[in-house]
Amino acid sequence: MAIIKRYGKPDLFITFTCNPKWKEITENLNPGESPSDRPDLVCRVFKMKLKCFLDDIFKHGVLGKVISHVQLETAEDIDSLISAEIPDQTVDPELFEIIKTCMIHGPCGILNPNSSCIKDGICTKKFPKEFNPHTVATFNGYPHYRRLDNGRVVVIKGNQVDNRWVVPYNPWLSKKYQAHINVEACMSIKSVKYLYKYVYKGHDCAHVLINESLDHDEINTYLDCRFVSAPEALWRIFEYSISDMSHTIIRLQVHLPDNQRVYFNEGEERVAIDCAAQRDTHLTAWFKLNAEINEARQYSYVEIPYHFVFDGKNCKWKVRQRGSDKVIVRMYKVNLTSEVFFLRLLLLHVKGAMSFEDLRTIHGTVFNTFREACYRLGLLQDDIEWRNTLTEAVATRMPKQTSNCFPLY
């Protein structure tokens, strides 16, 4: 969410799924084997395809140059990259076969009421969609793509389906990679919050019922277990990354004097406290940096990591040599009603502070609390800072957290 706060919402949401029928897989199977018998082969091929896929997007710019704050705003922009229609078989038979094989949803509903996407009799993916003569760019969620009622149909599992069942795709990517590649235009940050939960939701789970005798003890024999499929197991054995980020997110500590976090093993509390007292945090090291280097005083706390690098071993800031374009900085969230919140607020505005007392010193007057210093600096005299806080919450928190944040003001 720190990336979104800096660069704005994404333009595209893309999912890329392995196709077990790729020739790189099928041509390397031993007699009698199927792709499910060779998760090692499937993982290696998909890893290579994924690297090529990402190079096409980020290095070769097949979907456009990756530039911050350049967005898909009109229906024409969306139509230039995304289609949700069955291709003309006579014009492009290869693309037609790919879309027919990989990009048709279901069918579900009355055509297949037992489909896995059906919940309470309704498709959770909201298929079939409505016919649309034109793409409509909404401002909340995904757009309504053009789906002409032009009579084009394909037969899937004995059922005729039309454009209402097509999963949005990019023709160039689908044709090159011959796989399920869902390409969606993002009109809000909702997709990012979905992606965050998708990546960090934890491991897949399975319910296991152990049946050893006729005298069933359903409580003791019913287990919740982590489920690891063969491809995931091989992916981890090969040490392929589960997720990657384009930028390094630097999280700066915010704490009151002598209130920094201390981590320790049980029984080693005193040693940990003594060590923490001798080591600087990001914040206290920033105070020392300002006292030692005049150049650093022109930057606020959140600006420092763009120009200096924190040396964790020696607990001090050093001049950054390179890589500032791939760095995004944020401070840890804090309790909105505590004194540390006002310390955090000062750190966003005050430059060159050399101590906690220096932060509380406004125009030569040392205030007793950070809250009083904020008032004297004019940060709390109107609703602007509260609005900024809510705006930050909207960008970085989940809906329920944002709702709970609002009544505090």
XYZ file of C-alpha atoms in Angstrom:
409
model
C 0.000 0.000 0.000
C 2.999 2.292 0.433
C 3.637 1.888 -3.302
C 0.034 2.832 -4.060
C 0.239 5.859 -1.805
C 3.245 7.151 -3.729
C 2.408 6.192 -7.316
C -1.369 5.900 -7.266
C -3.566 2.953 -8.168
C -2.367 0.389 -10.742
C -3.673 0.369 -14.308
C -3.809 -3.376 -14.866
C -4.464 -6.477 -12.794
C -3.027 -9.559 -14.525
C -3.074 -13.232 -13.584
C -0.984 -15.808 -15.458
C -1.830 -19.512 -15.075
C 0.326 -22.446 -16.148
C -0.963 -24.472 -19.095
C -0.085 -28.187 -18.632
C -0.519 -28.650 -22.394
C 2.457 -26.452 -23.282
C 4.688 -28.350 -25.693
C 7.702 -27.700 -23.443
C 5.922 -29.920 -20.905
C 4.240 -32.532 -23.086
C 7.308 -33.149 -25.275
C 9.461 -33.909 -22.231
C 7.174 -36.423 -20.547
C 8.236 -40.037 -20.407
C 5.923 -42.665 -21.955
C 2.835 -43.108 -19.811
C 3.382 -39.910 -17.818
C 1.007 -36.970 -17.505
C 1.877 -33.409 -16.378
C 0.559 -34.208 -12.888
C 3.259 -36.891 -12.619
C 6.030 -34.346 -13.235
C 5.572 -31.327 -10.956
C 9.313 -30.667 -11.282
C 8.984 -30.237 -15.037
C 5.837 -28.120 -14.695
C 7.528 -25.788 -12.196
C 10.655 -25.310 -14.289
C 8.730 -24.568 -17.472
C 6.350 -22.166 -15.744
C 9.262 -20.363 -14.069
C 10.914 -19.772 -17.444
C 7.633 -18.686 -19.015
C 6.964 -16.333 -16.104
C 10.358 -14.671 -16.486
C 9.749 -14.141 -20.199
C 6.238 -12.889 -19.441
C 7.503 -10.283 -16.957
C 10.247 -9.193 -19.358
C 7.633 -8.601 -22.056
C 5.629 -6.379 -19.717
C 8.333 -4.447 -17.868
C 11.301 -4.425 -20.261
C 9.677 -4.627 -23.684
C 6.538 -2.662 -22.794
C 4.050 -4.802 -24.727
C 1.198 -3.270 -22.689
C 2.691 0.203 -22.737
C 5.532 1.888 -20.913
C 5.418 1.518 -17.136
C 5.148 5.131 -15.940
C 3.690 6.289 -12.648
C 0.501 8.354 -12.772
C -0.190 7.404 -16.415
C -3.559 5.703 -16.282
C -6.169 4.005 -18.441
C -8.884 6.632 -18.240
C -11.090 6.204 -21.305
C -12.972 3.343 -22.921
C -10.691 3.650 -25.949
C -7.617 3.171 -23.741
C -9.125 0.015 -22.281
C -10.228 -1.392 -25.644
C -6.716 -0.920 -27.021
C -5.386 -3.454 -24.493
C -8.260 -5.657 -23.361
C -10.904 -7.709 -25.133
C -13.811 -9.668 -23.676
C -15.132 -11.134 -26.908
C -14.720 -14.329 -28.910
C -12.320 -13.629 -31.817
C -13.378 -14.030 -35.431
C -12.368 -17.581 -36.334
C -11.874 -16.737 -40.005
C -9.585 -13.766 -39.255
C -7.439 -15.323 -36.505
C -8.104 -19.055 -36.057
C -5.127 -19.487 -33.693
C -6.380 -16.850 -31.242
C -9.903 -18.254 -31.550
C -8.726 -21.683 -30.375
C -6.743 -20.213 -27.483
C -9.689 -18.160 -26.221
C -12.032 -21.096 -26.646
C -9.690 -23.378 -24.695
C -8.322 -21.049 -22.014
C -10.491 -17.954 -21.580
C -14.106 -19.133 -21.298
C -15.599 -19.174 -17.813
C -17.452 -22.320 -16.841
C -20.054 -22.474 -18.064
C -21.883 -22.445 -14.752
C -25.332 -21.526 -13.446
C -28.213 -23.300 -15.130
C -25.740 -24.787 -17.612
C -23.763 -26.390 -14.777
C -25.276 -25.856 -11.302
C -22.556 -27.984 -9.668
C -19.716 -25.705 -10.751
C -17.244 -24.763 -7.987
C -17.928 -21.052 -8.514
C -21.606 -21.410 -7.573
C -22.603 -20.260 -4.088
C -26.257 -20.089 -3.061
C -27.189 -20.630 -6.696
C -25.225 -17.590 -7.928
C -21.860 -17.437 -9.686
C -19.330 -15.756 -7.387
C -17.540 -14.397 -10.478
C -20.819 -12.858 -11.698
C -20.999 -14.789 -14.963
C -22.631 -14.597 -17.400
C -21.991 -10.882 -17.872
C -24.330 -8.538 -19.728
C -23.994 -7.721 -23.413
C -22.489 -4.244 -23.852
C -22.238 -2.327 -27.142
C -19.427 -0.191 -25.701
C -16.894 -0.389 -22.883
C -17.923 1.696 -19.879
C -15.071 2.944 -17.675
C -16.439 2.972 -14.139
C -14.669 4.566 -11.188
C -15.199 1.826 -8.649
C -13.892 -1.645 -9.361
C -13.538 -3.033 -12.885
C -15.018 -1.511 -16.064
C -17.883 -3.027 -18.023
C -16.144 -4.336 -21.130
C -17.590 -4.324 -24.609
C -19.398 -7.607 -25.263
C -21.264 -7.430 -28.550
C -24.281 -9.615 -29.197
C -22.861 -10.593 -32.588
C -23.891 -14.238 -32.687
C -20.404 -15.663 -32.138
C -20.519 -18.789 -29.995
C -18.276 -21.661 -28.988
C -19.251 -25.062 -27.659
C -17.914 -25.837 -24.181
C -18.841 -29.123 -22.492
C -21.766 -29.530 -24.843
C -23.114 -26.011 -24.189
C -23.101 -23.040 -26.525
C -21.595 -19.947 -24.875
C -21.261 -16.428 -26.248
C -19.348 -13.242 -25.406
C -20.981 -13.015 -21.985
C -18.784 -15.892 -20.791
C -15.403 -14.581 -21.975
C -12.790 -13.746 -19.332
C -11.079 -10.426 -20.261
C -7.744 -10.952 -22.003
C -5.032 -9.261 -24.032
C -4.872 -10.786 -27.545
C -1.094 -10.443 -27.894
C -0.309 -12.102 -24.550
C -2.870 -14.867 -25.035
C -1.565 -15.675 -28.484
C 2.095 -15.753 -27.442
C 1.767 -17.712 -24.196
C -1.277 -19.859 -25.027
C -2.496 -19.924 -21.444
C -5.125 -18.452 -19.167
C -4.021 -14.821 -18.787
C -6.715 -12.639 -17.262
C -6.088 -8.927 -17.896
C -8.308 -6.433 -16.069
C -8.290 -2.637 -16.046
C -8.167 -1.294 -12.487
C -10.414 1.679 -11.829
C -9.821 1.788 -8.047
C -7.462 0.417 -5.383
C -9.855 -2.429 -4.545
C -7.868 -4.869 -6.661
C -4.718 -4.044 -4.710
C -6.351 -4.869 -1.404
C -7.546 -8.141 -2.916
C -4.033 -8.870 -4.177
C -2.527 -8.110 -0.764
C -4.828 -10.582 0.958
C -4.290 -13.123 -1.833
C -0.500 -13.071 -1.467
C -0.302 -12.806 2.332
C -3.337 -14.820 3.405
C -1.152 -17.746 4.471
C -0.955 -21.361 3.423
C -3.686 -23.404 1.785
C -5.647 -25.472 4.260
C -7.486 -28.774 4.102
C -9.888 -30.516 6.443
C -8.917 -34.123 7.165
C -11.192 -36.699 8.801
C -9.372 -39.665 10.359
C -11.595 -42.749 10.393
C -10.027 -45.654 12.282
C -13.013 -47.406 13.868
C -16.768 -47.536 13.858
C -16.871 -45.638 17.163
C -16.417 -42.193 15.619
C -15.090 -39.340 17.713
C -15.736 -36.494 15.276
C -14.078 -33.895 17.495
C -10.765 -35.696 17.976
C -10.443 -37.115 14.465
C -11.256 -33.939 12.543
C -8.098 -31.947 11.816
C -7.313 -28.613 10.208
C -4.110 -29.047 8.241
C -1.830 -27.104 5.973
C -2.148 -28.429 2.429
C 0.889 -28.399 0.151
C 0.359 -29.559 -3.416
C 3.139 -31.270 -5.349
C 3.824 -28.226 -7.596
C 4.028 -25.905 -4.571
C 6.352 -28.322 -2.780
C 8.697 -28.451 -5.783
C 8.473 -24.674 -6.219
C 9.701 -24.224 -2.650
C 12.357 -26.945 -2.994
C 13.717 -25.132 -6.051
C 13.719 -21.966 -3.896
C 11.723 -19.977 -6.413
C 10.302 -16.791 -4.939
C 6.679 -16.864 -3.818
C 6.254 -13.112 -4.276
C 8.386 -10.222 -5.524
C 8.210 -6.455 -5.247
C 9.536 -3.809 -7.595
C 10.513 -1.448 -4.757
C 12.150 -1.772 -1.368
C 9.841 -0.558 1.387
C 11.742 0.985 4.295
C 9.703 1.052 7.500
C 10.912 3.646 9.963
C 10.479 3.115 13.688
C 8.468 5.633 15.701
C 8.737 5.507 19.472
C 8.788 7.719 22.536
C 12.061 8.128 24.491
C 13.238 4.726 25.793
C 10.075 3.079 24.461
C 11.485 1.278 21.429
C 10.643 -2.358 20.789
C 13.018 -4.894 22.327
C 13.087 -8.519 21.167
C 14.478 -11.223 23.410
C 14.485 -14.913 24.207
C 12.803 -16.057 27.378
C 15.160 -15.671 30.315
C 17.373 -13.126 28.535
C 15.324 -10.012 29.253
C 18.044 -8.110 31.140
C 20.687 -8.753 28.477
C 18.282 -7.635 25.730
C 17.433 -4.419 27.582
C 21.104 -3.598 28.154
C 21.887 -4.206 24.473
C 18.932 -2.086 23.337
C 20.096 0.787 25.528
C 23.436 0.792 23.703
C 22.044 0.539 20.166
C 20.420 3.322 18.177
C 17.100 2.899 16.417
C 16.260 4.500 13.074
C 14.953 7.505 14.989
C 17.759 8.035 17.497
C 20.338 7.437 14.753
C 18.596 10.187 12.750
C 19.075 12.578 15.663
C 22.808 11.795 15.711
C 23.044 12.113 11.928
C 21.621 15.635 12.081
C 24.074 16.548 14.826
C 27.042 15.315 12.798
C 26.216 16.181 9.157
C 24.827 19.565 8.154
C 23.550 18.271 4.809
C 21.175 15.860 6.557
C 19.346 18.682 8.336
C 17.534 19.714 5.160
C 15.520 16.476 5.184
C 12.662 15.281 7.353
C 12.745 11.849 8.976
C 10.808 10.209 6.130
C 13.050 11.837 3.507
C 16.327 10.596 4.981
C 16.260 7.030 3.473
C 16.244 8.499 -0.043
C 19.651 10.056 0.668
C 21.114 7.820 3.382
C 21.192 4.080 4.104
C 20.766 2.642 7.583
C 23.665 0.378 8.570
C 21.960 -2.175 10.792
C 25.227 -3.606 12.101
C 26.591 -0.287 13.328
C 23.164 1.327 13.865
C 23.920 4.512 11.953
C 22.900 6.263 8.740
C 25.436 6.340 5.880
C 25.317 8.317 2.641
C 23.366 6.446 -0.061
C 25.381 5.726 -3.205
C 22.640 4.410 -5.507
C 19.163 2.894 -5.724
C 17.044 5.732 -4.355
C 14.600 5.425 -7.276
C 13.533 1.982 -6.052
C 12.980 3.001 -2.435
C 9.691 3.900 -0.774
C 9.559 5.044 2.833
C 6.814 4.808 5.400
C 6.575 5.043 9.160
C 4.915 2.376 11.240
C 1.280 3.034 12.086
C 0.628 4.072 15.673
C -2.287 4.514 18.065
C -4.182 7.565 16.834
C -5.044 8.798 20.337
C -1.622 8.395 21.979
C 1.289 10.780 22.419
C 3.319 8.788 19.891
C 0.828 9.826 17.186
C 1.790 13.478 17.701
C 5.461 12.507 17.665
C 4.840 10.836 14.318
C 3.082 13.963 13.086
C 6.053 16.133 14.016
C 8.432 13.755 12.253
C 6.503 14.328 9.031
C 7.086 18.091 9.180
C 10.155 18.911 11.284
C 13.589 18.795 9.666
C 16.995 18.549 11.276
C 15.919 17.606 14.812
C 18.780 16.413 17.016
C 16.817 14.999 19.966
C 13.323 14.356 21.269
C 13.539 17.649 23.129
C 14.528 19.379 19.909
C 11.322 18.051 18.320
C 9.309 19.595 21.161
C 11.064 22.938 20.759
C 9.041 25.373 18.651
C 10.311 28.922 18.104
C 12.639 28.623 21.096
C 10.017 27.276 23.499
C 10.325 23.719 24.813
C 6.877 22.171 25.256
C 6.099 19.403 27.716
C 4.365 17.129 25.196
C 4.512 16.431 21.489
C 0.808 17.251 21.295
C 1.443 20.786 22.569
C 4.270 21.170 20.060
C 1.922 20.142 17.250
C -0.593 22.783 18.317
C 2.088 25.459 18.513
C 3.349 24.512 15.071
C -0.185 24.913 13.719
C -0.671 21.282 12.760
C -3.884 20.834 14.765
C -5.590 24.205 14.399
C -7.923 23.070 11.614
C -9.221 19.853 10.070
C -6.469 19.477 7.457
C -4.335 17.020 9.431
C -7.359 14.929 10.377
C -8.356 14.814 6.719
C -4.816 13.786 5.798
C -4.940 11.029 8.411
C -8.203 9.689 6.999
C -6.835 9.923 3.457
C -3.810 7.872 4.531
C -6.105 5.349 6.198
C -8.146 4.952 3.010
C -4.972 4.222 1.043
C -3.290 1.873 3.511
C -5.964 0.192 5.633
C -8.742 -2.270 5.085
C -12.367 -0.989 5.054
C -13.178 -2.041 8.623
C -10.008 -0.414 9.971
C -10.820 2.803 8.119
C -14.348 2.811 9.539
C -12.992 2.399 13.061
C -10.541 5.221 12.441
C -13.256 7.737 11.517
C -15.082 7.947 14.909
C -11.813 8.866 16.657
C -12.116 12.315 15.166
